[in-house]
Amino acid sequence: MVLRTPSAAAARRSILQSSLQSSSRCLARRPLSAPTLSALRPLGLPSRLSAQSYRPYATEVKAATSSSPSSAAAAVGGPAQLPKRRFGVLRFLWRLTWISALGSFVYLGYHIYDSKHPPEQLPLDPTKKTLVVLGSGWGSVSLLKKLDTENYNVVVISPRNFFLFTPLLPSCTTGTIEHRSIMEPLRHIIRHKKRAVQYYEAEATKIDAERRVVKMSDSSDVKGNVSETEVPFDYLVIGVGAENATFGIPGVKENACFLKEIQDAQRIRTRVMDCIETATFKDQTDEEKARLLHMVIVGGGPTGIEFAGELHDFFEEDLRKWVPDISEKFRVTLVEALPNVLPMFSKALIEYTEKTFKDENILVRTKTMVKKVTDRNIEVEVTQPDGNKYKETIPYGLLVWATGNAVRGVVRDLMSQLPAQKNSRRGLAVNDYLVVDGTEGIWALGDCSVTKYAPTAQVASQQGNFLARLFNSMAKTQAIEEDLFQLDQMRESAADEAEKAKLAAEIEVKGRSLSRIKQLSPFEYSHQGSLAYIGADRAVADINWFGGVISSATGGELTYLFWRSAYVSMVFSLRNRILVLTDWFKTKAFGRDGEI
């Protein structure tokens, strides 16, 4: 039997320490590493020992700890301790970043693959009702995005085969964004629907509400044997938008550039560069240079304001460097007939916008009404603060008309057919469910309709979503009503009372479901806010939060970042979001292109 005393561990420890001290001079060859020192310090060795003195002891401890760290510490009488892990939070964040990047890459790859490999579609079904949609703007495309086409034979008629993200259209005029980045092909949208959608690149010329047909004409440059035909419909949604209003002012249509379609943006871009190159032509007079380099914008709404801001950025960031000859003569003037610009914004933001324009040397002329337009000048009538008026002639090189909407011919023709529309002037009058007054099965949305809301893209988009829910509910209602009819017939023919009771219970359940589906509220617009870019990396925003409970009015550089993020999130497809972000990066890195 071996007796163990309390001093046995201390004796072994003393023997080890004395052995280290006696052999340190002959065994030491090089200092121990820092990790080895860190492992030895918790064992209680004297601090006066040199680094070389630890080596024999470290060899023994290392052999012991390799098999069992806790037993090695116990062998020398010390507690079991593990070295502390350093930078744990940083390692976790680094791994989280890599996992997030990998997940984003997988998500992006899946969506790209899904967009390029659409599934097989159901063919057109003769038993389904035909829904004809006119136009490819905000309202019509929002409807197509949310519509369950499995329940209808959908036909789309529009002269343009793409959706245009109009809020970024002013950026295309100066090359900040390329035009294809805000154009989403219509066939990409309809190809991903459950049932095939028929599209015709044509312009609707007449709507016959009595015969329930739409006449359309081929709008392409290449004409075939058939250039005009008819399309019958059971349901019709009119979303053709509006055309530019000239208010009957002479010379506007012939001389001004509009800003509503992608061709307008391209035309403005060409005109800006033509004016600059012509102004630098040899032997050009100073007076003619001043005229050519004067850019006039009529309209103080968001479109006119944003174009003025984009034009200012183009000049300050690019043209001034590449064409220094024009730096003293390039001018931008904004003309507005109302007392101030951006009438839909708060007073504080209006004042901030006007002050920013003043700092950017953009001249804002309010209470100035255009009376006549020629190819070189505009004649205006200015109202002074005292109420007196005087006329003035303003020369220009570029004139952009960014104000007002007018009714399209096909809408005006339909209004003339309907007695209920005789008092309507700005478009088709509709009820709370967007049904055209005086018709059945015909709806209108967007700029071609007249509601209590402003004709904006935000309103049209919400109207399209509302109609999609309405048509989906109508299809569900019809399906349930057919089931109820069949169940009622089965109950009448059933001989067993238990079977009748079972069918009656099922009829009751479907009846409650039908009542819930039919309880679709009328259209109600929810205003999310208004945004406008004002140049120099600044923007203004009137935002409503939580359904209008909280509102905020902000302006400046942080609002500009919010403006960009909001517009990117509103772009319909992932493809266009990537293209817009890429264009912004290219513009920041390399500047805007100066060529036409």
XYZ file of C-alpha atoms in Angstrom:
596
model
C 0.000 0.000 0.000
C 1.343 3.449 -1.040
C 0.752 6.315 1.323
C -0.019 9.699 -0.287
C 0.566 12.820 1.796
C -0.637 16.342 1.046
C 2.952 17.392 0.319
C 3.491 14.880 -2.501
C 2.354 17.254 -5.267
C 4.451 20.092 -3.824
C 7.483 17.798 -3.695
C 7.140 16.826 -7.335
C 6.748 20.456 -8.268
C 9.913 21.407 -6.330
C 11.898 18.634 -8.040
C 10.779 19.797 -11.521
C 11.650 23.419 -10.791
C 15.107 22.582 -9.454
C 15.757 20.374 -12.484
C 14.842 23.250 -14.805
C 17.131 25.695 -13.004
C 20.116 23.316 -13.046
C 19.851 22.401 -16.741
C 18.844 25.773 -18.242
C 22.418 26.808 -19.163
C 23.279 23.657 -21.073
C 19.956 22.945 -22.810
C 18.897 26.442 -23.902
C 19.526 27.081 -27.610
C 16.859 29.615 -28.542
C 14.004 31.478 -26.789
C 10.626 29.830 -26.572
C 7.766 31.085 -28.655
C 5.022 33.325 -27.260
C 2.288 30.601 -27.378
C 4.514 28.280 -25.332
C 5.128 31.004 -22.746
C 1.390 31.690 -22.600
C 0.746 27.981 -21.942
C 3.368 27.789 -19.192
C 2.478 30.917 -17.225
C -0.758 29.501 -15.735
C 1.306 26.631 -14.238
C 2.774 28.922 -11.579
C 6.469 29.018 -12.583
C 8.639 31.810 -11.129
C 8.606 34.953 -13.240
C 12.341 35.446 -12.753
C 13.172 32.449 -14.954
C 14.373 33.364 -18.398
C 12.655 32.270 -21.581
C 15.398 29.672 -22.174
C 14.772 28.112 -18.772
C 11.243 27.055 -19.783
C 12.266 24.762 -22.662
C 12.772 21.373 -20.903
C 9.705 21.934 -18.808
C 7.716 22.972 -21.867
C 8.639 19.752 -23.653
C 7.276 17.712 -20.779
C 4.129 19.787 -20.433
C 3.494 19.697 -24.188
C 3.619 15.894 -24.169
C 1.213 15.814 -21.277
C -1.231 18.374 -22.649
C -1.351 16.675 -26.045
C -3.071 13.714 -24.418
C -5.098 15.511 -21.769
C -4.805 19.224 -20.975
C -6.636 18.872 -17.695
C -4.451 16.001 -16.435
C -1.277 17.902 -17.331
C -2.386 20.915 -15.328
C -3.344 18.645 -12.445
C 0.085 16.997 -12.571
C 1.729 20.242 -11.494
C -1.020 21.189 -9.106
C -2.503 24.038 -11.191
C -6.154 24.539 -12.285
C -7.345 23.518 -15.801
C -7.420 26.662 -18.006
C -7.770 27.124 -21.774
C -6.292 30.047 -23.738
C -8.788 32.802 -24.515
C -10.103 33.074 -28.088
C -9.338 36.448 -29.588
C -11.267 38.379 -32.256
C -14.301 36.097 -31.968
C -16.744 38.825 -32.987
C -14.676 39.778 -36.022
C -14.477 36.168 -37.154
C -18.247 35.836 -36.797
C -18.887 39.006 -38.815
C -16.448 37.883 -41.505
C -18.170 34.521 -41.841
C -21.595 36.180 -41.841
C -20.447 38.479 -44.653
C -19.264 35.555 -46.744
C -22.489 33.616 -46.135
C -24.587 36.684 -47.052
C -22.562 37.243 -50.224
C -22.937 33.596 -51.182
C -26.674 33.698 -50.504
C -27.060 36.869 -52.582
C -25.119 35.292 -55.430
C -27.323 32.187 -55.346
C -30.470 34.338 -55.180
C -29.303 36.458 -58.117
C -28.360 33.397 -60.157
C -31.715 31.757 -59.520
C -33.672 34.834 -60.625
C -31.559 35.256 -63.741
C -32.062 31.604 -64.630
C -35.794 31.830 -63.890
C -36.205 34.927 -66.054
C -34.420 33.290 -68.994
C -36.230 29.938 -68.680
C -39.966 30.608 -68.345
C -42.233 27.612 -67.749
C -44.658 26.201 -70.295
C -47.909 28.160 -70.551
C -51.486 26.984 -70.818
C -52.970 27.565 -74.279
C -55.889 29.918 -74.896
C -59.171 28.406 -73.739
C -62.305 29.115 -75.838
C -64.493 28.578 -72.756
C -62.804 31.440 -70.886
C -63.855 35.062 -71.237
C -61.654 37.464 -73.198
C -60.049 40.356 -71.321
C -58.557 43.048 -73.569
C -56.035 45.463 -72.037
C -55.143 48.674 -73.892
C -51.751 50.245 -73.197
C -48.481 49.239 -71.550
C -48.086 52.007 -68.991
C -48.117 51.972 -65.194
C -51.745 50.928 -64.794
C -51.855 48.237 -67.480
C -48.537 46.618 -66.517
C -49.412 46.632 -62.802
C -52.628 44.831 -63.736
C -50.772 42.251 -65.846
C -48.215 41.632 -63.092
C -50.840 40.664 -60.491
C -53.523 39.177 -62.761
C -54.100 35.418 -62.661
C -54.293 34.777 -66.409
C -55.370 31.184 -65.862
C -58.938 32.467 -65.552
C -59.048 34.598 -68.743
C -57.913 34.823 -72.332
C -55.896 38.030 -72.103
C -55.150 40.229 -75.126
C -52.825 43.251 -74.849
C -52.863 46.036 -77.457
C -50.212 48.754 -77.276
C -48.113 50.722 -79.823
C -44.967 50.125 -77.720
C -43.836 46.646 -76.742
C -42.201 47.671 -73.460
C -42.940 49.278 -70.123
C -41.188 52.608 -69.519
C -40.141 53.644 -66.006
C -41.043 57.309 -66.484
C -39.679 58.752 -63.179
C -36.125 58.215 -64.472
C -36.851 59.494 -67.986
C -35.229 62.924 -67.299
C -31.983 61.101 -66.480
C -31.928 59.654 -70.009
C -31.870 63.108 -71.595
C -28.294 63.745 -70.415
C -26.919 60.197 -70.484
C -26.971 59.660 -66.710
C -28.988 56.508 -67.444
C -29.198 54.693 -70.755
C -32.672 54.368 -72.210
C -32.692 50.546 -72.279
C -32.136 50.486 -68.510
C -35.648 51.841 -67.849
C -37.385 49.818 -70.575
C -38.791 46.424 -69.590
C -39.869 44.264 -72.554
C -43.576 43.540 -72.394
C -43.103 40.012 -73.701
C -40.826 39.227 -70.724
C -43.748 40.061 -68.457
C -46.507 38.165 -70.259
C -44.288 35.140 -70.989
C -44.132 34.324 -67.263
C -47.921 34.179 -66.825
C -49.753 30.863 -66.311
C -51.821 31.108 -69.486
C -50.550 32.483 -72.782
C -51.215 36.190 -73.347
C -51.729 37.512 -76.864
C -49.933 40.779 -77.635
C -50.453 43.042 -80.669
C -48.113 45.961 -81.388
C -50.870 48.240 -82.592
C -52.725 51.397 -81.737
C -56.358 51.220 -80.675
C -58.257 53.574 -82.985
C -61.865 52.997 -81.917
C -63.823 51.295 -79.123
C -67.315 50.120 -80.044
C -69.022 49.694 -76.679
C -72.266 48.401 -78.235
C -70.688 45.706 -80.437
C -67.955 45.106 -77.813
C -65.010 45.231 -80.207
C -61.804 47.245 -80.380
C -60.499 48.447 -83.735
C -56.725 48.564 -84.011
C -54.201 49.544 -86.659
C -50.660 48.262 -87.151
C -48.229 50.821 -85.692
C -44.998 49.278 -86.999
C -42.996 50.733 -89.881
C -43.167 47.440 -91.754
C -46.721 46.972 -93.017
C -48.215 43.593 -93.872
C -51.285 42.656 -95.853
C -53.553 43.467 -92.888
C -53.030 46.891 -91.331
C -56.368 47.287 -89.521
C -58.641 44.750 -87.812
C -60.977 44.200 -84.858
C -60.620 42.332 -81.551
C -63.779 41.262 -79.658
C -63.863 41.453 -75.865
C -65.941 40.387 -72.894
C -64.071 42.710 -70.535
C -62.038 45.780 -71.504
C -59.475 47.780 -69.517
C -58.497 51.139 -71.017
C -55.043 52.309 -69.936
C -53.833 54.302 -72.942
C -52.652 57.271 -70.876
C -52.739 60.839 -72.175
C -50.900 62.930 -74.744
C -49.072 66.229 -74.278
C -51.285 69.243 -73.763
C -50.359 72.380 -75.701
C -53.359 74.425 -74.476
C -53.859 75.670 -78.020
C -50.702 77.788 -77.889
C -49.387 78.376 -81.432
C -46.057 76.788 -82.319
C -45.708 74.456 -79.319
C -46.259 71.193 -81.176
C -43.992 72.233 -84.049
C -41.038 73.656 -82.085
C -40.991 72.277 -78.533
C -39.547 68.998 -77.276
C -41.789 66.934 -75.016
C -40.730 64.522 -72.269
C -43.180 61.623 -72.133
C -41.708 58.839 -74.290
C -38.224 57.405 -74.752
C -38.022 58.992 -78.213
C -38.540 62.391 -76.554
C -35.532 61.852 -74.276
C -33.360 60.841 -77.211
C -34.486 63.872 -79.186
C -33.654 66.209 -76.285
C -30.208 64.655 -75.882
C -29.517 65.189 -79.571
C -30.796 68.773 -79.429
C -28.621 69.684 -76.438
C -25.441 68.515 -78.150
C -26.451 70.142 -81.453
C -26.881 73.480 -79.690
C -23.463 73.183 -78.045
C -21.632 72.183 -81.215
C -23.370 74.883 -83.254
C -22.519 77.517 -80.637
C -18.831 76.646 -80.968
C -18.952 76.839 -84.768
C -16.418 79.211 -86.378
C -17.406 82.895 -86.678
C -20.609 82.445 -84.622
C -21.812 85.755 -83.152
C -22.013 86.259 -79.390
C -25.738 86.928 -79.595
C -26.349 83.664 -81.446
C -24.137 81.785 -78.990
C -26.202 83.140 -76.096
C -29.420 82.019 -77.782
C -28.170 78.523 -78.622
C -26.853 77.960 -75.112
C -30.084 79.057 -73.417
C -32.114 75.998 -72.348
C -35.736 76.836 -71.490
C -38.069 74.451 -69.635
C -41.798 75.152 -69.434
C -43.468 73.477 -66.460
C -42.553 73.536 -62.769
C -43.815 70.060 -61.909
C -41.568 67.107 -60.959
C -40.688 66.365 -64.601
C -39.534 69.902 -65.366
C -37.713 70.237 -62.043
C -35.842 66.942 -62.450
C -34.846 67.719 -66.029
C -33.494 71.111 -64.942
C -31.462 69.392 -62.218
C -30.094 66.776 -64.630
C -29.165 69.480 -67.152
C -27.322 71.430 -64.469
C -25.337 68.325 -63.445
C -24.474 67.576 -67.066
C -23.066 71.066 -67.518
C -21.202 71.355 -64.201
C -19.733 67.843 -64.097
C -18.986 67.215 -67.773
C -19.629 69.964 -70.334
C -17.709 72.635 -68.454
C -14.561 70.473 -68.593
C -14.849 69.190 -72.158
C -16.222 72.357 -73.780
C -14.774 75.263 -71.746
C -15.791 77.787 -74.420
C -19.440 77.626 -73.287
C -18.829 77.928 -69.526
C -19.835 81.605 -69.357
C -22.857 81.469 -71.651
C -24.674 78.226 -70.760
C -27.961 79.080 -69.013
C -31.043 77.182 -67.799
C -34.414 78.916 -67.276
C -37.546 77.339 -65.789
C -40.871 78.969 -66.723
C -44.002 78.312 -64.629
C -47.426 79.953 -64.918
C -48.305 79.316 -61.251
C -46.930 81.374 -58.334
C -44.436 78.633 -57.400
C -42.940 75.355 -58.575
C -43.818 71.872 -57.244
C -47.341 72.806 -56.108
C -47.924 69.315 -54.664
C -45.028 69.692 -52.189
C -44.957 71.490 -48.846
C -44.082 75.176 -48.652
C -40.750 74.468 -46.954
C -39.651 72.152 -49.778
C -40.797 74.635 -52.423
C -38.632 77.321 -50.831
C -35.726 74.880 -50.507
C -36.002 73.935 -54.185
C -36.096 77.553 -55.341
C -33.110 78.426 -53.129
C -31.139 75.430 -54.466
C -31.910 76.448 -58.048
C -30.702 79.950 -57.280
C -27.422 78.531 -55.955
C -27.110 76.417 -59.113
C -27.728 79.496 -61.334
C -31.008 78.075 -62.640
C -33.383 80.974 -63.218
C -36.937 80.270 -62.010
C -39.600 82.516 -63.517
C -43.001 82.013 -61.913
C -46.262 83.741 -62.897
C -44.999 83.628 -66.464
C -47.409 82.297 -69.075
C -46.339 81.277 -72.582
C -48.447 82.856 -75.320
C -46.613 81.923 -78.511
C -43.680 79.794 -79.629
C -41.474 80.243 -82.688
C -38.409 78.296 -83.786
C -36.100 80.758 -81.987
C -38.149 82.563 -79.292
C -41.061 82.230 -76.909
C -43.421 85.085 -76.162
C -44.554 85.189 -72.537
C -46.878 87.264 -70.383
C -45.424 88.072 -66.950
C -47.601 88.967 -63.965
C -45.867 91.372 -61.585
C -46.379 91.382 -57.779
C -48.677 94.412 -58.089
C -50.884 92.568 -60.583
C -49.735 94.393 -63.691
C -48.777 92.334 -66.738
C -46.247 92.824 -69.471
C -45.073 90.801 -72.471
C -41.527 89.624 -73.087
C -39.664 87.667 -75.747
C -37.221 84.988 -74.561
C -34.759 83.452 -77.068
C -33.874 79.783 -76.687
C -31.781 77.010 -78.202
C -33.707 74.167 -76.578
C -37.352 74.353 -75.456
C -38.725 71.462 -73.361
C -42.500 71.386 -72.775
C -43.217 69.486 -69.531
C -46.700 70.503 -68.500
C -50.253 69.235 -68.870
C -52.100 66.198 -70.264
C -54.643 66.010 -73.071
C -57.205 63.328 -73.934
C -56.224 60.868 -76.660
C -58.375 60.489 -79.761
C -59.616 56.959 -78.993
C -60.788 58.076 -75.540
C -62.446 61.194 -76.911
C -64.304 59.057 -79.468
C -65.621 56.711 -76.761
C -66.734 59.663 -74.643
C -68.769 60.952 -77.589
C -70.620 57.603 -77.779
C -71.721 57.624 -74.126
C -74.356 60.099 -72.875
C -73.058 59.606 -69.314
C -69.728 61.146 -70.385
C -71.102 64.375 -71.862
C -69.957 66.496 -68.898
C -66.496 64.977 -68.714
C -63.638 66.926 -70.276
C -60.325 65.599 -68.936
C -60.970 61.902 -69.550
C -63.330 58.999 -68.896
C -65.443 59.417 -65.778
C -65.423 56.235 -63.667
C -67.145 55.021 -60.501
C -65.509 53.830 -57.271
C -64.650 50.492 -58.893
C -63.102 52.209 -61.952
C -65.974 51.124 -64.228
C -66.546 53.647 -67.015
C -69.818 55.504 -66.439
C -72.490 54.435 -68.921
C -70.870 51.071 -69.728
C -70.815 47.505 -68.449
C -67.627 45.468 -68.386
C -65.373 48.403 -69.373
C -62.852 49.852 -66.916
C -60.438 52.790 -67.223
C -57.351 53.633 -65.191
C -54.385 55.985 -65.212
C -54.174 59.320 -67.020
C -57.085 58.547 -69.373
C -59.546 58.355 -66.455
C -60.953 61.106 -64.259
C -60.960 60.526 -60.502
C -60.528 62.668 -57.408
C -56.794 61.838 -57.447
C -53.964 63.470 -59.376
C -52.959 61.702 -62.625
C -49.639 60.290 -61.418
C -47.773 57.022 -61.918
C -48.364 56.141 -58.276
C -52.136 56.401 -58.686
C -52.134 54.381 -61.920
C -50.023 51.623 -60.357
C -52.392 51.243 -57.411
C -55.377 51.244 -59.755
C -53.793 48.404 -61.752
C -53.233 46.369 -58.590
C -56.842 47.008 -57.555
C -58.223 45.806 -60.889
C -56.050 42.679 -60.710
C -57.605 41.834 -57.335
C -61.045 42.606 -58.766
C -60.643 40.287 -61.764
C -59.134 37.531 -59.623
C -62.097 37.824 -57.247
C -64.543 37.751 -60.136
C -63.003 34.504 -61.390
C -63.150 32.927 -57.929
C -66.744 34.095 -57.526
C -67.753 32.528 -60.820
C -66.068 29.231 -59.916
C -67.774 29.077 -56.512
C -71.167 29.945 -58.007
C -70.793 27.072 -60.475
C -69.898 24.726 -57.625
C -72.902 25.935 -55.633
C -75.204 25.281 -58.578
C -73.895 21.728 -58.958
C -74.087 21.052 -55.207
C -77.655 22.344 -55.089
C -78.659 19.999 -57.912
C -76.943 17.082 -56.170
C -78.765 17.871 -52.925
C -82.144 17.934 -54.660
C -81.507 14.572 -56.334
C -80.077 12.876 -53.219
C -82.359 10.303 -51.547
C -80.414 9.831 -48.318
C -81.086 12.444 -45.619
C -77.517 12.156 -44.343
C -76.177 12.885 -47.808
C -78.498 15.899 -48.100
C -77.302 17.225 -44.754
C -73.675 16.803 -45.832
C -74.289 18.648 -49.109
C -76.202 21.396 -47.276
C -73.232 21.922 -44.935
C -70.851 22.138 -47.880
C -73.172 24.640 -49.590
C -73.171 26.765 -46.453
C -69.352 26.779 -46.269
C -69.010 27.787 -49.928
C -71.689 30.436 -49.465
C -69.712 32.073 -46.640
C -66.574 31.928 -48.771
C -68.462 33.558 -51.638
C -69.696 36.393 -49.414
C -66.133 37.097 -48.237
C -64.815 37.255 -51.799
C -67.605 39.578 -52.896
C -66.805 42.023 -50.104
C -64.203 43.888 -52.187
C -63.953 47.501 -51.095
C -63.975 50.333 -53.662
C -60.677 51.704 -54.857
C -58.971 53.934 -52.327
C -55.683 55.609 -53.123
C -52.934 55.492 -50.495
C -50.497 58.339 -51.017
C -46.958 57.167 -50.243
C -45.314 60.531 -50.871
C -43.682 62.630 -53.570
C -40.055 62.718 -54.684
C -38.107 65.038 -56.971
C -34.417 65.380 -57.853
C -33.228 69.004 -57.904
C -29.595 68.609 -59.014
C -26.198 68.749 -57.290
C -26.860 65.384 -55.561
C -29.865 66.799 -53.731
C -33.517 65.822 -53.704
C -36.751 66.739 -51.936
C -39.276 64.296 -50.507
C -42.737 64.563 -48.975
C -43.217 61.113 -47.434
C -46.225 59.605 -45.662
C -45.482 56.833 -43.175
C -47.870 54.211 -41.775
C -50.747 55.084 -44.085
C -50.419 58.832 -43.650
C -50.310 58.808 -39.835
C -46.833 60.347 -39.911
C -45.555 62.657 -42.648
C -42.111 64.121 -43.172
C -40.695 66.754 -45.513
C -36.967 66.509 -46.131
C -34.431 67.798 -48.612
C -30.709 67.501 -49.185
C -28.037 64.921 -49.908
C -29.421 62.212 -47.600
C -32.789 62.637 -49.266
C -31.015 62.168 -52.595
C -29.773 58.754 -51.417
C -33.325 57.915 -50.356
C -34.590 59.099 -53.760
C -32.210 56.722 -55.512
C -33.010 53.747 -53.302
C -36.759 54.361 -53.635
C -36.644 54.514 -57.427
C -34.483 51.391 -57.659
C -36.952 49.496 -55.470
C -39.864 50.644 -57.648
C -38.298 49.382 -60.876
C -40.331 46.306 -61.799
C -37.636 43.733 -62.638
C -34.289 42.643 -61.199
C -32.731 43.060 -64.651
C -33.585 46.759 -64.796
C -32.493 47.360 -61.205
C -29.045 46.023 -62.030
C -28.872 48.097 -65.227
C -29.860 51.320 -63.424
C -27.312 50.753 -60.641
C -24.628 50.003 -63.231
C -25.432 53.221 -65.134
C -25.180 55.291 -61.962
C -21.794 53.740 -61.181
C -20.507 54.340 -64.718
C -21.648 57.964 -64.648
C -19.918 58.565 -61.314
C -16.709 56.885 -62.461
C -16.422 58.021 -66.092
C -18.901 60.892 -66.496
C -21.636 61.322 -69.083
C -21.085 60.795 -72.771
C -20.874 63.929 -74.833
C -21.734 62.322 -78.135
C -25.180 62.164 -79.677
